[in-house]
XYZ file of C-alpha atoms in Angstrom:
707
model
C 147.542 134.418 217.459
C 147.397 138.154 218.123
C 144.097 139.870 217.258
C 144.464 142.654 214.694
C 141.921 144.653 212.611
C 143.458 143.227 209.366
C 142.074 139.701 210.342
C 138.482 140.966 210.045
C 138.720 142.554 206.580
C 136.192 141.343 203.981
C 135.592 138.635 202.969
C 135.502 137.376 206.608
C 134.323 133.838 207.605
C 133.788 133.330 211.368
C 133.892 129.502 211.186
C 137.199 129.504 209.323
C 138.536 132.081 211.840
C 137.697 129.748 214.818
C 139.136 126.672 213.101
C 142.361 128.471 212.341
C 142.596 129.660 216.009
C 141.930 126.095 217.364
C 144.446 124.605 214.946
C 147.228 127.007 216.103
C 146.554 126.199 219.820
C 148.658 123.220 221.041
C 146.236 120.384 221.975
C 143.308 122.149 220.494
C 143.219 120.566 217.013
C 142.918 117.074 215.709
C 146.688 116.742 215.188
C 147.987 113.928 217.408
C 144.697 112.234 217.812
C 142.216 112.162 220.659
C 145.031 111.632 223.282
C 146.632 114.951 222.304
C 143.375 116.993 222.626
C 143.396 119.398 225.643
C 140.024 121.108 226.132
C 141.198 123.197 229.137
C 144.044 124.715 227.189
C 141.703 125.353 224.261
C 139.191 127.051 226.621
C 141.913 129.099 228.114
C 143.138 130.146 224.725
C 139.624 131.103 223.693
C 139.130 133.184 226.818
C 142.440 134.973 226.322
C 141.650 135.620 222.654
C 138.146 136.970 223.578
C 139.841 139.367 225.964
C 142.190 140.479 223.173
C 139.197 141.017 220.911
C 137.440 143.206 223.548
C 140.565 145.324 223.841
C 140.801 145.548 220.065
C 137.128 146.584 219.900
C 137.672 149.290 222.488
C 140.645 150.650 220.527
C 138.715 150.715 217.333
C 135.727 152.316 218.983
C 137.912 155.098 220.425
C 139.352 155.670 216.984
C 135.962 155.800 215.355
C 134.783 158.409 217.949
C 137.883 160.467 217.290
C 137.280 160.354 213.572
C 133.610 161.228 213.975
C 134.473 164.271 216.065
C 137.066 165.407 213.476
C 134.535 164.946 210.653
C 131.920 166.970 212.527
C 134.424 169.808 213.059
C 135.363 169.827 209.380
C 131.661 169.817 208.361
C 131.030 172.871 210.522
C 134.020 174.633 209.017
C 132.938 173.769 205.470
C 129.388 175.052 206.106
C 130.765 178.271 207.487
C 132.880 178.748 204.355
C 129.922 178.056 202.118
C 127.820 180.654 203.931
C 130.675 183.190 203.508
C 130.862 182.475 199.806
C 127.085 182.811 199.372
C 127.229 186.238 201.110
C 130.137 187.268 198.873
C 128.278 186.122 195.776
C 125.162 188.006 196.795
C 127.162 191.197 197.182
C 128.872 190.651 193.824
C 125.455 190.113 192.135
C 124.102 193.321 193.588
C 127.178 195.187 192.341
C 126.639 193.673 188.913
C 122.999 194.763 188.782
C 124.038 198.298 189.691
C 126.730 198.262 187.042
C 124.340 197.000 184.408
C 121.786 199.670 185.244
C 124.522 202.321 185.082
C 125.648 200.966 181.675
C 122.104 201.004 180.315
C 121.679 204.532 181.590
C 124.873 205.634 179.942
C 123.940 203.833 176.694
C 120.572 205.533 176.647
C 122.202 208.878 177.091
C 124.738 208.100 174.329
C 121.998 207.049 171.873
C 119.976 210.112 172.762
C 123.044 212.298 172.243
C 123.738 210.491 168.934
C 120.220 211.106 167.759
C 120.491 214.731 168.693
C 123.850 215.123 166.917
C 122.413 213.333 163.840
C 119.347 215.517 163.917
C 121.633 218.528 163.828
C 124.194 217.140 161.399
C 121.774 215.716 158.799
C 120.160 219.061 158.016
C 123.587 220.590 158.036
C 124.852 218.006 155.576
C 121.786 218.524 153.442
C 122.327 222.182 153.557
C 125.961 221.762 152.650
C 124.979 219.476 149.782
C 122.240 221.826 148.678
C 124.678 224.809 148.795
C 127.182 222.837 146.732
C 124.525 221.845 144.214
C 123.370 225.440 144.055
C 126.874 226.540 143.364
C 127.130 224.136 140.449
C 123.680 225.073 139.384
C 124.747 228.778 139.251
C 127.628 227.789 137.015
C 125.051 226.274 134.577
C 122.916 229.303 135.017
C 125.906 231.639 134.139
C 126.825 229.455 131.225
C 130.411 228.986 132.425
C 131.571 225.783 134.148
C 134.446 226.952 136.338
C 134.635 224.080 138.804
C 137.558 221.634 138.453
C 135.224 218.694 138.849
C 133.674 219.374 135.427
C 136.972 220.053 133.671
C 139.209 217.360 135.172
C 138.795 213.939 133.389
C 140.046 212.174 136.469
C 137.056 213.436 138.440
C 134.404 212.097 136.052
C 132.966 209.882 138.783
C 132.277 212.934 141.038
C 130.997 214.932 138.120
C 128.581 212.125 137.235
C 127.232 212.059 140.783
C 126.639 215.856 140.710
C 125.130 216.039 137.209
C 122.847 213.131 137.994
C 121.463 214.981 141.058
C 121.256 218.300 139.109
C 119.381 216.511 136.353
C 116.796 215.264 138.834
C 116.424 218.776 140.230
C 116.095 220.381 136.809
C 113.190 218.109 135.944
C 111.165 219.723 138.798
C 111.783 223.291 137.599
C 109.356 225.180 135.325
C 110.214 225.036 131.748
C 109.510 228.621 130.787
C 111.932 230.244 133.309
C 114.644 227.632 133.251
C 114.462 226.202 129.766
C 118.102 227.238 129.016
C 119.679 225.891 132.138
C 117.655 222.670 131.905
C 118.999 222.206 128.377
C 122.615 222.769 129.522
C 122.236 220.349 132.391
C 120.693 217.729 130.076
C 123.478 218.287 127.569
C 126.112 217.752 130.237
C 124.159 214.800 131.564
C 124.163 213.076 128.152
C 127.805 214.171 127.552
C 128.971 212.586 130.814
C 126.787 209.523 130.149
C 128.505 209.137 126.729
C 131.982 209.582 128.277
C 131.196 206.935 130.846
C 129.986 204.493 128.265
C 133.160 205.188 126.194
C 135.261 204.662 129.286
C 133.446 201.386 130.015
C 133.981 200.213 126.416
C 137.699 201.093 126.557
C 138.114 199.316 129.930
C 136.355 196.253 128.460
C 138.725 196.169 125.523
C 141.668 196.504 127.858
C 140.273 193.767 130.059
C 140.273 196.050 133.178
C 137.511 194.382 135.295
C 138.016 196.768 138.224
C 137.528 199.848 136.126
C 134.511 198.281 134.388
C 132.966 197.653 137.760
C 133.494 201.274 138.878
C 132.047 202.782 135.748
C 129.053 200.367 135.742
C 128.304 201.280 139.378
C 128.297 205.013 138.346
C 126.115 204.388 135.284
C 123.638 202.402 137.405
C 121.815 205.598 138.278
C 121.842 206.951 134.681
C 119.252 206.289 132.099
C 122.055 204.999 129.839
C 122.803 202.030 132.100
C 120.795 199.755 129.786
C 122.801 201.108 126.816
C 125.964 200.214 128.765
C 124.741 196.613 129.138
C 123.901 196.532 125.407
C 127.360 197.826 124.525
C 128.904 195.179 126.779
C 126.835 192.443 125.197
C 127.707 193.577 121.720
C 131.349 193.886 122.389
C 131.759 190.479 124.195
C 130.320 188.772 121.134
C 133.002 190.329 118.804
C 135.238 187.520 117.545
C 133.372 184.916 119.592
C 131.859 183.226 116.458
C 135.070 182.439 114.584
C 134.197 178.789 114.114
C 131.420 177.359 111.945
C 129.612 175.797 114.876
C 127.378 178.478 116.405
C 126.183 176.238 119.187
C 129.674 175.424 120.512
C 130.702 179.052 120.169
C 127.654 180.179 122.136
C 128.301 177.682 124.954
C 131.984 178.747 125.188
C 131.066 182.512 125.086
C 128.490 182.195 127.870
C 130.868 180.078 129.967
C 133.510 182.780 129.664
C 131.235 185.711 130.148
C 129.328 184.324 133.076
C 132.235 184.803 135.584
C 133.027 188.290 134.236
C 129.397 189.421 134.516
C 129.426 188.608 138.183
C 132.514 190.703 138.830
C 131.401 193.739 136.836
C 127.595 194.209 137.338
C 125.593 194.413 140.478
C 122.769 192.364 138.970
C 124.620 189.707 136.924
C 121.603 187.420 136.439
C 119.782 190.221 134.537
C 122.814 190.993 132.255
C 123.342 187.219 131.601
C 119.726 186.675 130.693
C 119.841 189.674 128.380
C 123.026 188.339 126.688
C 121.456 184.961 126.056
C 118.217 186.605 124.786
C 120.294 188.623 122.385
C 122.165 185.558 121.172
C 118.990 183.595 120.648
C 117.056 186.384 118.867
C 119.976 187.268 116.579
C 122.668 184.678 116.070
C 120.668 181.507 116.575
C 117.493 182.715 114.907
C 119.404 183.840 111.847
C 121.297 180.544 111.759
C 118.179 178.477 112.013
C 116.312 180.543 109.407
C 119.123 180.243 106.898
C 119.463 176.516 107.372
C 115.767 175.673 107.156
C 114.476 178.099 104.560
C 116.872 176.864 101.853
C 115.442 173.364 102.095
C 111.872 173.930 103.284
C 110.366 174.072 99.757
C 112.922 172.092 97.765
C 114.007 169.145 99.942
C 111.645 167.898 102.707
C 113.957 165.109 103.792
C 116.838 167.507 104.379
C 114.508 170.008 105.880
C 113.284 167.550 108.472
C 116.828 166.401 109.240
C 117.982 169.894 109.706
C 114.921 170.809 111.868
C 115.544 167.835 114.118
C 119.284 168.464 114.371
C 118.826 172.231 115.037
C 116.125 171.775 117.580
C 118.057 169.073 119.424
C 121.173 171.156 119.539
C 119.292 174.212 120.678
C 117.556 172.338 123.493
C 120.932 170.833 124.501
C 122.432 174.284 124.517
C 119.593 175.546 126.665
C 120.249 172.740 129.157
C 123.807 173.915 129.448
C 122.797 177.526 129.845
C 120.292 176.603 132.600
C 123.326 175.984 134.842
C 123.946 179.738 134.944
C 122.082 182.202 137.248
C 119.393 183.659 134.954
C 116.798 184.558 137.538
C 114.095 182.565 139.372
C 112.222 181.136 136.373
C 115.108 180.441 134.003
C 113.557 177.251 132.481
C 110.447 179.111 131.321
C 112.645 181.872 130.051
C 114.763 179.515 127.885
C 111.728 177.618 126.697
C 110.169 180.859 125.398
C 113.351 181.707 123.543
C 113.390 178.287 121.850
C 109.649 178.559 120.975
C 110.159 182.030 119.452
C 112.783 180.510 117.144
C 110.993 177.297 116.058
C 107.279 178.049 116.583
C 106.561 178.588 112.850
C 108.313 175.383 111.973
C 106.901 173.242 114.778
C 103.305 174.293 113.884
C 103.588 172.774 110.417
C 106.070 170.005 111.297
C 103.628 167.073 111.467
C 102.046 167.990 108.162
C 105.461 168.056 106.518
C 106.427 164.769 108.231
C 103.362 162.927 107.095
C 103.626 164.178 103.522
C 107.319 163.332 103.315
C 106.814 159.862 104.832
C 103.914 159.125 102.452
C 105.890 160.262 99.432
C 109.151 158.614 100.509
C 107.450 155.296 101.224
C 105.582 155.332 97.911
C 108.868 156.053 96.113
C 110.678 153.134 97.876
C 107.930 150.700 96.927
C 107.640 151.949 93.305
C 111.388 151.721 92.833
C 111.312 148.146 93.969
C 108.441 147.159 91.698
C 110.146 148.982 88.735
C 113.376 146.931 89.460
C 111.223 143.768 89.086
C 109.625 145.156 85.881
C 106.348 144.648 87.584
C 103.322 146.752 86.990
C 101.426 146.806 90.219
C 97.957 145.361 89.930
C 94.913 147.213 91.183
C 93.337 144.697 93.539
C 89.605 144.646 93.383
C 87.625 146.644 96.004
C 84.003 146.918 96.939
C 81.288 144.461 97.444
C 82.263 142.071 94.612
C 85.797 141.664 95.950
C 84.500 141.266 99.448
C 82.146 138.564 98.307
C 84.988 136.727 96.509
C 87.137 137.038 99.603
C 84.492 135.519 101.781
C 83.911 132.638 99.341
C 87.613 131.992 99.092
C 87.979 131.976 102.921
C 85.151 129.535 103.392
C 85.434 127.270 100.379
C 89.118 127.555 99.578
C 88.278 127.850 95.892
C 90.580 129.730 93.496
C 88.499 132.608 92.115
C 89.876 133.958 88.889
C 92.765 132.802 86.731
C 96.108 131.760 88.341
C 99.000 134.120 87.872
C 102.519 132.913 87.015
C 104.920 134.932 89.207
C 107.976 132.960 87.946
C 108.891 132.334 91.607
C 108.919 135.990 92.604
C 107.440 136.643 96.120
C 107.256 140.456 95.656
C 108.497 140.840 99.196
C 111.854 142.535 99.861
C 113.684 142.748 103.187
C 115.691 145.626 101.799
C 112.446 147.528 101.047
C 111.181 146.692 104.521
C 114.328 147.865 106.262
C 114.239 151.118 104.286
C 110.522 151.704 105.201
C 111.140 150.835 108.874
C 114.253 153.024 108.950
C 112.339 155.956 107.550
C 109.556 155.357 110.123
C 112.102 155.056 112.944
C 113.565 158.381 112.026
C 110.048 159.825 111.869
C 109.257 158.509 115.372
C 112.489 160.046 116.686
C 111.676 163.434 115.139
C 108.105 163.164 116.403
C 109.352 162.559 119.892
C 111.638 165.544 119.798
C 109.596 168.044 117.925
C 105.975 167.312 119.022
C 104.275 169.082 121.855
C 103.898 166.589 124.744
C 100.117 166.811 124.527
C 100.191 166.040 120.771
C 102.853 163.353 120.925
C 100.639 160.229 121.157
C 98.322 161.557 118.319
C 101.247 162.353 116.084
C 102.923 158.986 116.730
C 99.702 157.205 115.898
C 99.430 159.027 112.575
C 102.936 157.852 111.686
C 102.061 154.320 112.709
C 99.036 154.415 110.384
C 101.296 155.415 107.487
C 103.598 152.486 108.268
C 100.622 150.119 108.296
C 99.435 151.604 105.014
C 102.677 151.252 103.088
C 104.386 148.242 104.760
C 101.456 146.007 105.807
C 98.878 146.909 103.116
C 100.757 148.155 100.042
C 103.679 145.579 100.408
C 102.908 142.592 102.568
C 99.228 142.369 101.845
C 99.738 142.947 98.161
C 102.336 140.217 98.067
C 99.933 137.877 99.826
C 97.197 138.667 97.291
C 99.604 138.040 94.379
C 100.866 134.877 96.140
C 97.238 133.587 96.584
C 96.524 134.306 92.929
C 99.601 132.425 91.898
C 98.705 129.265 93.758
C 97.711 126.701 91.079
C 94.741 124.514 91.339
C 94.960 121.173 93.149
C 94.846 119.134 89.970
C 97.561 121.153 88.191
C 100.476 119.119 86.937
C 104.129 119.968 87.917
C 102.893 122.956 90.011
C 105.459 125.291 91.419
C 104.554 126.196 94.972
C 106.093 129.533 95.818
C 103.610 130.557 98.450
C 105.661 129.050 101.272
C 108.472 131.455 100.225
C 105.951 134.315 100.614
C 105.021 132.928 104.061
C 108.700 132.772 105.108
C 109.461 136.304 104.079
C 106.169 137.774 105.445
C 106.878 136.122 108.790
C 110.470 137.614 108.904
C 109.134 141.060 107.918
C 106.403 141.011 110.502
C 108.938 140.182 113.233
C 110.764 143.365 112.181
C 107.518 145.366 112.183
C 106.630 144.046 115.624
C 110.100 144.923 116.993
C 109.737 148.506 115.808
C 106.244 148.696 117.344
C 107.581 147.736 120.739
C 110.923 149.599 120.589
C 109.923 152.911 119.040
C 106.159 153.368 119.103
C 105.257 151.955 122.564
C 107.363 154.428 124.560
C 105.523 157.309 122.879
C 102.006 156.102 123.515
C 102.292 153.867 126.547
C 100.647 156.295 128.963
C 97.934 157.599 126.617
C 94.516 156.472 125.272
C 96.151 156.067 121.839
C 97.770 152.853 123.132
C 94.409 151.002 122.905
C 93.902 152.308 119.312
C 97.409 151.195 118.237
C 96.959 147.746 119.756
C 93.578 147.358 118.133
C 94.921 148.444 114.712
C 97.876 146.086 115.078
C 95.615 143.184 116.037
C 93.358 143.922 113.082
C 96.268 143.946 110.700
C 97.622 140.664 112.080
C 94.214 139.001 111.843
C 93.819 140.019 108.196
C 97.248 138.692 107.282
C 96.755 135.482 109.241
C 93.499 134.844 107.330
C 95.296 135.193 104.033
C 98.287 133.196 105.181
C 95.988 130.422 106.453
C 94.130 130.379 103.183
C 97.266 130.335 101.108
C 98.899 127.579 103.220
C 95.691 125.491 103.011
C 95.544 125.806 99.252
C 99.246 125.031 99.056
C 98.735 121.863 101.088
C 95.917 120.906 98.741
C 98.339 121.350 95.815
C 100.913 119.196 97.537
C 98.328 116.425 98.076
C 97.282 116.941 94.425
C 100.873 116.344 93.311
C 101.083 113.249 95.510
C 97.877 111.995 93.957
C 99.177 112.458 90.458
C 102.333 110.533 91.328
C 100.214 107.729 92.823
C 98.305 107.482 89.563
C 101.444 105.746 88.211
C 100.723 102.803 90.669
C 99.742 99.699 88.612
C 97.204 97.191 89.811
C 99.686 94.442 89.060
C 102.003 95.936 91.673
C 99.904 94.391 94.429
C 98.645 91.360 92.456
C 101.558 90.175 90.432
C 101.133 87.396 87.864
C 104.262 85.567 89.072
C 104.008 85.387 92.806
C 107.458 83.695 93.038
C 109.361 86.366 91.152
C 108.656 89.490 93.322
C 111.246 91.554 94.910
C 110.040 92.496 98.443
C 110.758 96.297 98.173
C 108.574 99.315 98.057
C 107.049 100.316 94.715
C 108.337 103.078 92.398
C 105.262 105.236 93.082
C 105.833 104.970 96.812
C 109.496 105.987 96.356
C 108.503 109.087 94.318
C 105.828 110.125 96.793
C 108.174 109.781 99.762
C 110.856 111.836 97.954
C 108.281 114.554 97.160
C 106.906 114.561 100.717
C 110.380 114.801 102.352
C 111.146 117.752 100.133
C 107.969 119.545 101.042
C 108.440 118.834 104.781
C 111.819 120.532 104.614
C 110.363 123.527 102.740
C 107.695 123.895 105.410
C 110.440 123.858 108.189
C 112.354 126.585 106.341
C 109.207 128.712 105.815
C 107.684 128.521 109.246
C 108.784 129.085 112.779
C 107.714 128.132 116.321
C 104.421 126.238 116.714
C 103.455 127.056 113.161
C 105.830 124.323 111.924
C 104.105 121.661 113.969
C 100.614 122.896 113.115
C 101.214 122.936 109.279
C 103.102 119.664 109.316
C 100.329 118.000 111.365
C 97.838 119.111 108.745
C 100.031 117.957 105.868
C 100.649 114.590 107.676
C 96.982 114.013 108.218
C 96.204 114.729 104.528
C 99.105 112.568 103.441
C 97.827 109.657 105.578
C 94.303 110.100 104.197
C 95.576 110.098 100.677
C 97.658 106.954 101.218
C 94.763 105.286 103.052
C 92.337 106.027 100.228
C 94.918 104.957 97.662
C 95.451 101.551 99.224
C 91.706 100.871 99.252
C 91.686 101.067 95.459
C 93.568 97.773 94.863
C 93.065 94.028 95.417
C 95.918 92.269 97.114
C 97.329 88.779 96.702
C 99.564 87.342 99.454
C 102.776 88.725 97.921
C 100.989 91.894 96.934
C 99.962 92.443 100.509
C 103.598 92.028 101.593
C 104.554 94.679 99.020
C 101.819 97.026 100.337
C 103.250 96.502 103.819
C 106.744 97.425 102.497
C 105.190 100.614 100.855
C 103.438 101.580 104.144
C 106.681 100.975 106.081
C 108.433 103.397 103.718
C 105.582 105.897 104.161
C 105.948 105.499 107.933
C 109.693 106.107 107.694
C 108.912 109.294 105.666
C 106.364 110.217 108.358
C 109.127 110.253 110.968
C 110.490 113.342 109.263
C 107.379 115.236 110.320
C 108.380 114.784 114.022
C 104.673 114.904 114.864
C 103.473 112.055 117.164
C 99.891 112.106 115.671
C 101.169 111.580 112.127
C 103.499 108.710 113.174
C 100.595 107.106 115.161
C 98.343 107.281 112.029
C 100.950 105.463 109.917
C 101.586 102.928 112.630
C 97.858 102.145 112.625
C 97.829 101.997 108.772
C 100.816 99.549 108.936
C 98.830 97.386 111.379
C 95.847 97.468 109.018
C 97.988 96.330 106.165
C 98.980 93.299 108.167
C 95.320 92.146 107.695
C 96.177 91.729 103.909
C 98.728 88.910 104.693
C 97.717 87.293 107.973
C 96.591 83.657 107.778
C 92.726 83.303 107.804
C 92.726 81.367 111.018
C 94.658 84.179 112.853
C 92.595 86.997 111.341
C 90.277 87.317 114.345
C 93.219 87.278 116.822
C 95.040 90.061 114.834
C 91.908 92.214 114.684
C 91.801 92.095 118.505
C 95.389 93.180 118.769
C 96.474 96.298 120.644
C 96.690 98.606 117.602
C 93.417 97.495 115.983
C 91.101 96.765 118.850
C 89.838 100.360 119.127
C 89.189 100.813 115.354
C 85.731 100.638 113.805
C 84.920 97.019 112.778
C 83.653 98.262 109.428
C 87.093 99.754 108.722
C 88.774 96.452 109.541
C 86.212 94.588 107.364
C 86.828 97.019 104.491
C 90.540 96.260 104.527
C 89.995 92.520 104.711
C 87.727 92.772 101.740
C 90.796 93.964 99.694
C 92.309 90.491 99.895
C 92.182 88.343 96.768
C 91.168 85.317 98.886
C 88.349 87.109 100.726
C 85.610 85.057 99.076
C 87.488 81.782 98.713
C 88.494 81.735 102.312
C 85.141 83.013 103.493
C 86.740 85.750 105.566
C 83.526 87.734 105.852
C 82.278 85.357 108.516
C 84.742 86.856 111.070
C 82.816 90.137 110.904
C 79.235 88.789 110.727
């Protein structure tokens, strides 16, 4: 195969190239087997191909040398061109520097010439201006204004500029020599000032913003500029308060005027601030005074409502006005305006609030007691009452005669809601109207009033009356209303606690008053809990006393019948009545309590119920059939105990049921039963005491099992 440069392009593999050359040579490859292989021919082909490769290498080498020479020539040419360009650039840069220096020189000359011209022209202009002013001054000196500028109404702007300058000059002149001319200039000054203000007013009424801006710019250098602003403020308020809502009217007016002020005056923030100050010191202050003064002495409730509403709406209006450009310290500016309006009312607000809340709360309570035809009792105070209270808490003895309340709890959710609502409104007003530094202190004082009237005058009073109404434990057919008091007191206190968290806590959460409030609340709760616990305990005693009276109907013959064969195996009548009474009282407890208090009270009632039944059963002697009847009674008691849903009470009656089995078990099995699962942990004396109740205790010599 012919050797060409294309055969050696990458990727090139020498072994593959040799193999391909040998394969193409006849007799040089493996085709035809060993017989067909011709090494001489293959050698000849290799030598020829090597010769071709040498020739190819020479051709390529000559071409490379030719290309290298051409590249060298082009590199020299390119270097020459670059040098020429560098020389040209250097020449251009030198020309540029020369041009820049020339421009700077010319500019310096021009500036110098301009300064010289200005130095010549400025005194000339001043001289011309002075000559012109002297001409006008001579006219005032002669007493005859001949110039057109003073007589042509269309040139009032030019006249104003002249008279303003003459007025300044006249002030420097001695009074004794130029008194007359100074008076004439001053007269013309004020006359032009008045005309400009009239022109401004007329333009404002016509709604010509451009003309207003021109006149305001001229008046800016006059003393009457402030009067111009006052006229503008007064005129823009005309007809703006057509509605009865002064706050909405003010917001709409300021929104409308704000854009116009920016187009007319060169310092709109000053004019806008002056407008708002004028509105606050006149319209709003008059409105607030009229609304509050008519109720301040006669109706405290309406006064407080009006004060809260007016202050809230004023602060809301100030928040809207703060969106306008009123200067750098606009928030302080608006706060001062609000303070000027309400300061006299805010200083005495808390005193009025406390007095109103105290009077209103007392009225709500008195109205309630009057509706019940109840004359509120004066509960005892001092050392004697404290001594009675301590004795009652420790001994649970009723001190003093029992009061018949005819089922009245003297607690009213309606009264409570009214008291809490009044207090909630007071907290809201306190939050809005109190100074931030006084807010926790004021909120605490409101809380103390709530505690006084709700917790002490209403709840605590009802608990005292309820305690006094609880009959003694041995009273017959006693009506137990204290649980109703507990139920209502519990509901009321939940409402009280909710208001404490929702309305008081946010006002005092970050102040030292929080500790005082929590301490006061804890103190009130503990005092109520002591009285509630005392009342519940005495009520439970009454319940047990009622059960005991029912059980007195139990006959001894119930458990030792004369005819053993004619006994119906059913619980006794006394047992039935006790269980019915207990079930009713359990349901009352569930209705009166909530949460863990239900289980706590029912556990105590169940333990006392068990103790009563246990002691009651130990009063009788039991025959064989009587023991069976006692077991039936205890089974009924145990079924009643399930209503308690208290594991301890059910366990006690299960044990009592097992004890009653000792009354009927065969003498030979007695020892085995005493060792049973339910009785093995009981005191042996207790087991012996129950066995002694059997009628056959002596005849069967049962005491030997316990000796």
